[in-house]
PDB file of C-alpha atoms in Angstrom:
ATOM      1  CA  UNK A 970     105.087  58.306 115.837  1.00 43.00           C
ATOM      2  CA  UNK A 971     107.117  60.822 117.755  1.00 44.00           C
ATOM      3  CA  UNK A 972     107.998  60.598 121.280  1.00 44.00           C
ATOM      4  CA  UNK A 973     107.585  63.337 123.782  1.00 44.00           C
ATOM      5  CA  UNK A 974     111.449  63.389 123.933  1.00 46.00           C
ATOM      6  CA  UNK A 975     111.574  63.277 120.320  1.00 46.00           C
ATOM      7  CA  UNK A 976     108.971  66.101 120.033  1.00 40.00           C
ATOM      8  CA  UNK A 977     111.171  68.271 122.411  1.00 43.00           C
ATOM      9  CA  UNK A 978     113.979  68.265 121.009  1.00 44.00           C
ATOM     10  CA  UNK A 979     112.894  69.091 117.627  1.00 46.00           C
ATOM     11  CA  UNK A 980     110.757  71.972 119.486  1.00 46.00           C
ATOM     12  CA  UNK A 981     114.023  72.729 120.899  1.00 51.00           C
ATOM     13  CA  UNK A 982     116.066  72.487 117.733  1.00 62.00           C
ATOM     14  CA  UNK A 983     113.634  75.138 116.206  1.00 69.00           C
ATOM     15  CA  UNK A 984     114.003  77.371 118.877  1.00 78.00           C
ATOM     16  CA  UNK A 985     117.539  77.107 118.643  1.00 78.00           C
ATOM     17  CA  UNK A 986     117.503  77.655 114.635  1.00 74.00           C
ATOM     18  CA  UNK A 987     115.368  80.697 115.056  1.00 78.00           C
ATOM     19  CA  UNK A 988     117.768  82.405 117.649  1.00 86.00           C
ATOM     20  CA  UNK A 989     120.112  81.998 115.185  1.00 83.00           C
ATOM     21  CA  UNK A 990     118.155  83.463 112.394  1.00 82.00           C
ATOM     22  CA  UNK A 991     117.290  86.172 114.638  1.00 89.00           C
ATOM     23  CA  UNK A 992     120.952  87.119 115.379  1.00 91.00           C
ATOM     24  CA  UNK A 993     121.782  86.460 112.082  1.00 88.00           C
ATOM     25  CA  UNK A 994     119.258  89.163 111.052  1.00 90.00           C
ATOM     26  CA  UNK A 995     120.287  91.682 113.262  1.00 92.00           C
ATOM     27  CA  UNK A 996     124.369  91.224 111.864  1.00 91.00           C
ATOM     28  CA  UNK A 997     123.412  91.440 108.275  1.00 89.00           C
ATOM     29  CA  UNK A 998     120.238  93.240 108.046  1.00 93.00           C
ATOM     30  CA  UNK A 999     122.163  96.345 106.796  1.00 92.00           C
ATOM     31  CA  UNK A1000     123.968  94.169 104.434  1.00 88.00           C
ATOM     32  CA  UNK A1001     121.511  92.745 102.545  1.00 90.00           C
ATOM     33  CA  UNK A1002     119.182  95.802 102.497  1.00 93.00           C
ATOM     34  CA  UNK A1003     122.193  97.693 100.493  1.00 90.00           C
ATOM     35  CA  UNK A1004     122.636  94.551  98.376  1.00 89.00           C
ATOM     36  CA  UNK A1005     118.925  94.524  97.591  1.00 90.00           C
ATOM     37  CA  UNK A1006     119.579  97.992  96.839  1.00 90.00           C
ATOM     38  CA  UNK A1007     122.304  97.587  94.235  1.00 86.00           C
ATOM     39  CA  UNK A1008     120.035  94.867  92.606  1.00 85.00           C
ATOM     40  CA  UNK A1009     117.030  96.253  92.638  1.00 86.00           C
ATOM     41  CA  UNK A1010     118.055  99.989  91.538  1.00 83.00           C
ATOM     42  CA  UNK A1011     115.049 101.090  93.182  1.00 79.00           C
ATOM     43  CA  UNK A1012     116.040 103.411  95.882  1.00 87.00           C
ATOM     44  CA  UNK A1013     116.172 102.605 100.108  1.00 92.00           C
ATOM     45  CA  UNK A1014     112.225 101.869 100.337  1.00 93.00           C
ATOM     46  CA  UNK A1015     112.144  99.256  97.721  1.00 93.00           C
ATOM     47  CA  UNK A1016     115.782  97.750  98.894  1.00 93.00           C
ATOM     48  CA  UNK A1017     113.936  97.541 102.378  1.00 95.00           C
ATOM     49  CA  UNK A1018     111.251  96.142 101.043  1.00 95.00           C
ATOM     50  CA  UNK A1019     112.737  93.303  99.106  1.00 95.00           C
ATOM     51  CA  UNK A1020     114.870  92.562 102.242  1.00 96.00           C
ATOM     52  CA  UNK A1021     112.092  92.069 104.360  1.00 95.00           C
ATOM     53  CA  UNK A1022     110.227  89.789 102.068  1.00 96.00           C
ATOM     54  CA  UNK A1023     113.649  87.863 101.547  1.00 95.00           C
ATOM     55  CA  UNK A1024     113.694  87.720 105.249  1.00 94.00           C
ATOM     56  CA  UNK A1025     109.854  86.478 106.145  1.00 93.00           C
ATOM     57  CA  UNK A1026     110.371  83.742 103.110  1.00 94.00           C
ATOM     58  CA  UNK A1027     113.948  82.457 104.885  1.00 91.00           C
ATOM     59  CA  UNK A1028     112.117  82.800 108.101  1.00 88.00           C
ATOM     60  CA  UNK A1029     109.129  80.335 106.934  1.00 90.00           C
ATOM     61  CA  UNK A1030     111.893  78.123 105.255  1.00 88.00           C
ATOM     62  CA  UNK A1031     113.743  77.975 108.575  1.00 84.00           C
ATOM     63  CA  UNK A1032     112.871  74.393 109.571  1.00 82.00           C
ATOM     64  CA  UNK A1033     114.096  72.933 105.748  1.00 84.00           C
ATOM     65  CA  UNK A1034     116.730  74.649 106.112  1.00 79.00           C
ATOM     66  CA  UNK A1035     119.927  72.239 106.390  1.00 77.00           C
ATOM     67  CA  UNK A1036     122.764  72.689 108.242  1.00 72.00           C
ATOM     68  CA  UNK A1037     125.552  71.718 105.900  1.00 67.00           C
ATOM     69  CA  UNK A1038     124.800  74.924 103.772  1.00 68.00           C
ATOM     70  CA  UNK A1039     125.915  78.218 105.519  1.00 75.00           C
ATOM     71  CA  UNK A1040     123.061  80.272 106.491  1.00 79.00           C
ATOM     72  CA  UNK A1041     124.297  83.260 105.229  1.00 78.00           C
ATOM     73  CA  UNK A1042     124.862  81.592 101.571  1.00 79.00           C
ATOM     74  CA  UNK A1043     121.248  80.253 101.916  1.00 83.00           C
ATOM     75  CA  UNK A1044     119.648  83.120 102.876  1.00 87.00           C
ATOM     76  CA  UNK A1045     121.432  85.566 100.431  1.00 87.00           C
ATOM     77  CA  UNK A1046     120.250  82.991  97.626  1.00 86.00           C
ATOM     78  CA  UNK A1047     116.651  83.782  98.698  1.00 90.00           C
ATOM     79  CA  UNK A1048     117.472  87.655  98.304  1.00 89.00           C
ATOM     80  CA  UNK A1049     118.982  87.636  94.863  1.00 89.00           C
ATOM     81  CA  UNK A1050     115.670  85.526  93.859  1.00 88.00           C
ATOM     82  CA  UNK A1051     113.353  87.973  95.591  1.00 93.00           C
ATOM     83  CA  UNK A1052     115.337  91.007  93.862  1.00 90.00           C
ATOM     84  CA  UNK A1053     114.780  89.409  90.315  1.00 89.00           C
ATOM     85  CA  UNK A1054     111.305  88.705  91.260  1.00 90.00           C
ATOM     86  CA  UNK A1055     110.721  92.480  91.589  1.00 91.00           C
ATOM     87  CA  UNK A1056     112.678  93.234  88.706  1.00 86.00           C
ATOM     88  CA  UNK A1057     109.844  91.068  86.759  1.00 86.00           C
ATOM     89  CA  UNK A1058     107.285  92.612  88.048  1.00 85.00           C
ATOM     90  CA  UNK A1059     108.986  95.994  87.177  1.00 83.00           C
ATOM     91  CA  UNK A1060     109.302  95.208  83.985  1.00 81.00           C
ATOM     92  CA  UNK A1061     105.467  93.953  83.727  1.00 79.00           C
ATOM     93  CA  UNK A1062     104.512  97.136  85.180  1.00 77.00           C
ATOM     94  CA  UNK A1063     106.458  99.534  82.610  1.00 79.00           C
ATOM     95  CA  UNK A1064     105.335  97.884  79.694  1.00 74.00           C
ATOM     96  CA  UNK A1065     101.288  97.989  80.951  1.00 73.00           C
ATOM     97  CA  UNK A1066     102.113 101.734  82.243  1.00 74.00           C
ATOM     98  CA  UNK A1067     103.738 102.346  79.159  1.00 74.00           C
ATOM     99  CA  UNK A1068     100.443 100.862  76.973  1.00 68.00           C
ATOM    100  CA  UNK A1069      98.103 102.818  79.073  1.00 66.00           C
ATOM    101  CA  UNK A1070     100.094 106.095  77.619  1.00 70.00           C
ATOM    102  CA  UNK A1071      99.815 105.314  74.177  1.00 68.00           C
ATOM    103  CA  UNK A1072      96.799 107.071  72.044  1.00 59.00           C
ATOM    104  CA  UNK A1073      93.804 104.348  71.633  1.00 60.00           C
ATOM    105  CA  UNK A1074      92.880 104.017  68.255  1.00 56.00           C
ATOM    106  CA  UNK A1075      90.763 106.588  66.134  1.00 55.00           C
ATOM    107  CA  UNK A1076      86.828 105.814  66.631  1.00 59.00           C
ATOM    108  CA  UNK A1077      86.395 105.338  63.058  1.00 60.00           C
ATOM    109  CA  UNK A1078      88.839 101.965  62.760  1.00 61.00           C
ATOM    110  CA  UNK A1079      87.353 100.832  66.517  1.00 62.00           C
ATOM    111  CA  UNK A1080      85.376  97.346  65.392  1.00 68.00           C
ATOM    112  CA  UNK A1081      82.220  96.692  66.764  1.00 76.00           C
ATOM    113  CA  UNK A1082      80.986  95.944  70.192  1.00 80.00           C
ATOM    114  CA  UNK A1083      80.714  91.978  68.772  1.00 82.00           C
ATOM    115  CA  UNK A1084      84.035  91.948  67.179  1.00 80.00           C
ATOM    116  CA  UNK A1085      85.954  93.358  69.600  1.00 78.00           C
ATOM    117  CA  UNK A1086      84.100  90.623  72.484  1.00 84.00           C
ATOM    118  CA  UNK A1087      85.288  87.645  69.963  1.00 85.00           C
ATOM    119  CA  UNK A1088      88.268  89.069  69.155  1.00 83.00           C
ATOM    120  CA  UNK A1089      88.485  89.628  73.221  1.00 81.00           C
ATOM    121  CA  UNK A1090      87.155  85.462  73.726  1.00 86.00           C
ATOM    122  CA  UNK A1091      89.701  84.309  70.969  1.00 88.00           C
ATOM    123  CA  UNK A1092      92.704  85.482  72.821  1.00 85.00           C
ATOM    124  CA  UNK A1093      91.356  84.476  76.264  1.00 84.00           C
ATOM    125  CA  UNK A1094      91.482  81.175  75.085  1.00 89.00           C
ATOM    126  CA  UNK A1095      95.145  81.555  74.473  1.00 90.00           C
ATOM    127  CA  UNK A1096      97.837  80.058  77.230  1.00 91.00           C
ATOM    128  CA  UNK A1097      98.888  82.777  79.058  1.00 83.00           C
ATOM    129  CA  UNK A1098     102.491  82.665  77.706  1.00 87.00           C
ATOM    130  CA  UNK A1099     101.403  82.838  74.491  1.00 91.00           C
ATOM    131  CA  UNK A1100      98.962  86.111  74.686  1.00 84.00           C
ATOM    132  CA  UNK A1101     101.495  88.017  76.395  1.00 83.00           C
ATOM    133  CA  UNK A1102     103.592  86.943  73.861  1.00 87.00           C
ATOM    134  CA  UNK A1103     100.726  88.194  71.440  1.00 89.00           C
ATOM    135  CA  UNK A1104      99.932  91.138  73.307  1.00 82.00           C
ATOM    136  CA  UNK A1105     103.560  92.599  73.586  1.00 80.00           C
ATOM    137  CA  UNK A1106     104.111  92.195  69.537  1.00 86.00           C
ATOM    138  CA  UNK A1107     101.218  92.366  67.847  1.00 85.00           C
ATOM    139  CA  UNK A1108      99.328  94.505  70.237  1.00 79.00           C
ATOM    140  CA  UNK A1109     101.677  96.985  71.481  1.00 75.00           C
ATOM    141  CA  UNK A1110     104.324  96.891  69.177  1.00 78.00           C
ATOM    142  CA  UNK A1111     107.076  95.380  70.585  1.00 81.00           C
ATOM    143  CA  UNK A1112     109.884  93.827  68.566  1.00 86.00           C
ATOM    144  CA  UNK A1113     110.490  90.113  69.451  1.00 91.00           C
ATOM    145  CA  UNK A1114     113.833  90.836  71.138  1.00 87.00           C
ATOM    146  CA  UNK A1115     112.146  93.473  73.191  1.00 82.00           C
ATOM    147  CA  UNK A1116     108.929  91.339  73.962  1.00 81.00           C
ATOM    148  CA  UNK A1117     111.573  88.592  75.179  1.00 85.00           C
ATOM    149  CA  UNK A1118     113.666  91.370  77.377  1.00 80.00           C
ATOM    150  CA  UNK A1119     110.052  91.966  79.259  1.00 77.00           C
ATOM    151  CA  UNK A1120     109.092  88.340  79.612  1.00 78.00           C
ATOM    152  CA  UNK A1121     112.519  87.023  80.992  1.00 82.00           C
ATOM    153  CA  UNK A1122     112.550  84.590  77.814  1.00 88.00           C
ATOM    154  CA  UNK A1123     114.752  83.265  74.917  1.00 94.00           C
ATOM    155  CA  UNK A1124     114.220  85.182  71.903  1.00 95.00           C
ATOM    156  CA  UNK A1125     112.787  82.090  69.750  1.00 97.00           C
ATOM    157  CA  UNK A1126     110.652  80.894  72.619  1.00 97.00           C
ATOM    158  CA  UNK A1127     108.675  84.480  72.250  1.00 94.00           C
ATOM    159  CA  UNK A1128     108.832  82.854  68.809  1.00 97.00           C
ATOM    160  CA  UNK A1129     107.375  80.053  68.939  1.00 97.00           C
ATOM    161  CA  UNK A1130     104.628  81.381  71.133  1.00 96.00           C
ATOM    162  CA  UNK A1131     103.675  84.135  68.782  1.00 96.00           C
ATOM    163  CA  UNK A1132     103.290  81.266  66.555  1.00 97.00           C
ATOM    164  CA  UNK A1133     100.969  79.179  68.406  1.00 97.00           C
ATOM    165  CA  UNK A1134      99.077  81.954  69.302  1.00 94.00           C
ATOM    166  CA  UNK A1135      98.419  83.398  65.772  1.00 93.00           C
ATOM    167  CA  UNK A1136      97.721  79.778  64.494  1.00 95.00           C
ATOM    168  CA  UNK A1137      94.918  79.453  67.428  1.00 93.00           C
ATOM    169  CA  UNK A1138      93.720  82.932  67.040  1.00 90.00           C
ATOM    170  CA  UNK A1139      93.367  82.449  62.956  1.00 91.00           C
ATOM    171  CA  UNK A1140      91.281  78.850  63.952  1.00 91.00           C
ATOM    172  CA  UNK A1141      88.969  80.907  65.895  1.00 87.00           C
ATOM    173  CA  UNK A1142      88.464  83.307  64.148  1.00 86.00           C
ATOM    174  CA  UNK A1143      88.831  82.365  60.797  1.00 83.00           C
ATOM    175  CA  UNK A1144      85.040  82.970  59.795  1.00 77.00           C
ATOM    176  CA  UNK A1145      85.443  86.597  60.823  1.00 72.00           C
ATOM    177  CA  UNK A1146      88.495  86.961  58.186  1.00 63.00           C
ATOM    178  CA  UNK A1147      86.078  85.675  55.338  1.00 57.00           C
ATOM    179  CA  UNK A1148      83.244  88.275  56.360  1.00 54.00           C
ATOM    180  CA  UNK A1149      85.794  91.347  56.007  1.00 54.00           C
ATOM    181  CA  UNK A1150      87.015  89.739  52.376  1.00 54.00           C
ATOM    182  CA  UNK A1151      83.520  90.433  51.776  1.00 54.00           C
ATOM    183  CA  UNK A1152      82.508  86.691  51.464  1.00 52.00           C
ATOM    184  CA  UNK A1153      79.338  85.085  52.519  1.00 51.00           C
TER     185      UNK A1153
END
């Protein structure tokens, strides 16, 4: 249990660590929004607003933060992390932009309400990994190296997932494939 003294100066050794932070902010502010800026590729506004959430994260990780690191290493760290966090969610947001461009398919090959809900269930059911995996490939066309590109992952991990995910999908939905062969 922590003394009063104890208690104080850690109060006091926060305050001092956020004075810190708060100068620090105001020296490099500039710096890191052009940095963000040259990572990001997305203009001033999204620069800024990578920087600031770089900034509030650093700012709640302020009390782990350890003193034998440099602050300015540490906190620049947390930048380049928030930049390729955007650039994920970029790419995300291309590719779905991208598939809500693309023609739907004629009404005459559309399955049926019930197919489409099973087919709909049967890839549900799939890790998420895998159906985006699925989705990319299969559904929108993407080659493998592309689909990996999108998804940040190795080439033979997209692999492996489209895999999995057509071995699960033909599981469970392996009486539907029978039915179309014109079986019983």
């Amino acid at each position: 249990m922590e003394t009063g003294g104890e208690l104080a100066m850690a109060v006091e050794g926060t305050e001092a660590r956020a004075e810190r932070f708060r100068r620090f902010v105001e020296h490099h502010r500039e710096r890191a929004v052009r940095l963000a800026w040259r990572l990001t590729g997305g203009g001033r506004a999204v620069a800024e607003d990578v920087t600031q959430e770089a900034l509030v994260a650093a700012f709640r990780a302020l009390p782990r933060f350890r003193d034998e690191a440099r602050l300015e290493t540490w906190f620049y760290r947390i930048l380049v992390r928030k930049a390729h966090s955007y650039l994920r969610w970029r790419r995300v947001r291309e590719v779905w932009r991208e598939a809500a461009r693309r023609e739907p398919p004629p009404p005459e090959s559309a399955p049926s309400p019930e197919l489409r809900q099973r087919i709909a269930a049967a890839l549900a059911a799939l890790p998420r990994s895998q159906r985006e995996c699925f989705l990319l490939v299969h559904g929108e066309g993407f080659t493998v190296r592309e689909a990996a590109a999108i998804l940040g992952k190795a080439e033979g991990t997209v692999k492996s997932h489209l895999h999995r995910a057509l071995t699960a999908l033909r599981r469970d939905l392996d009486d539907l494939r029978s039915v179309a062969e014109g079986g019983p």
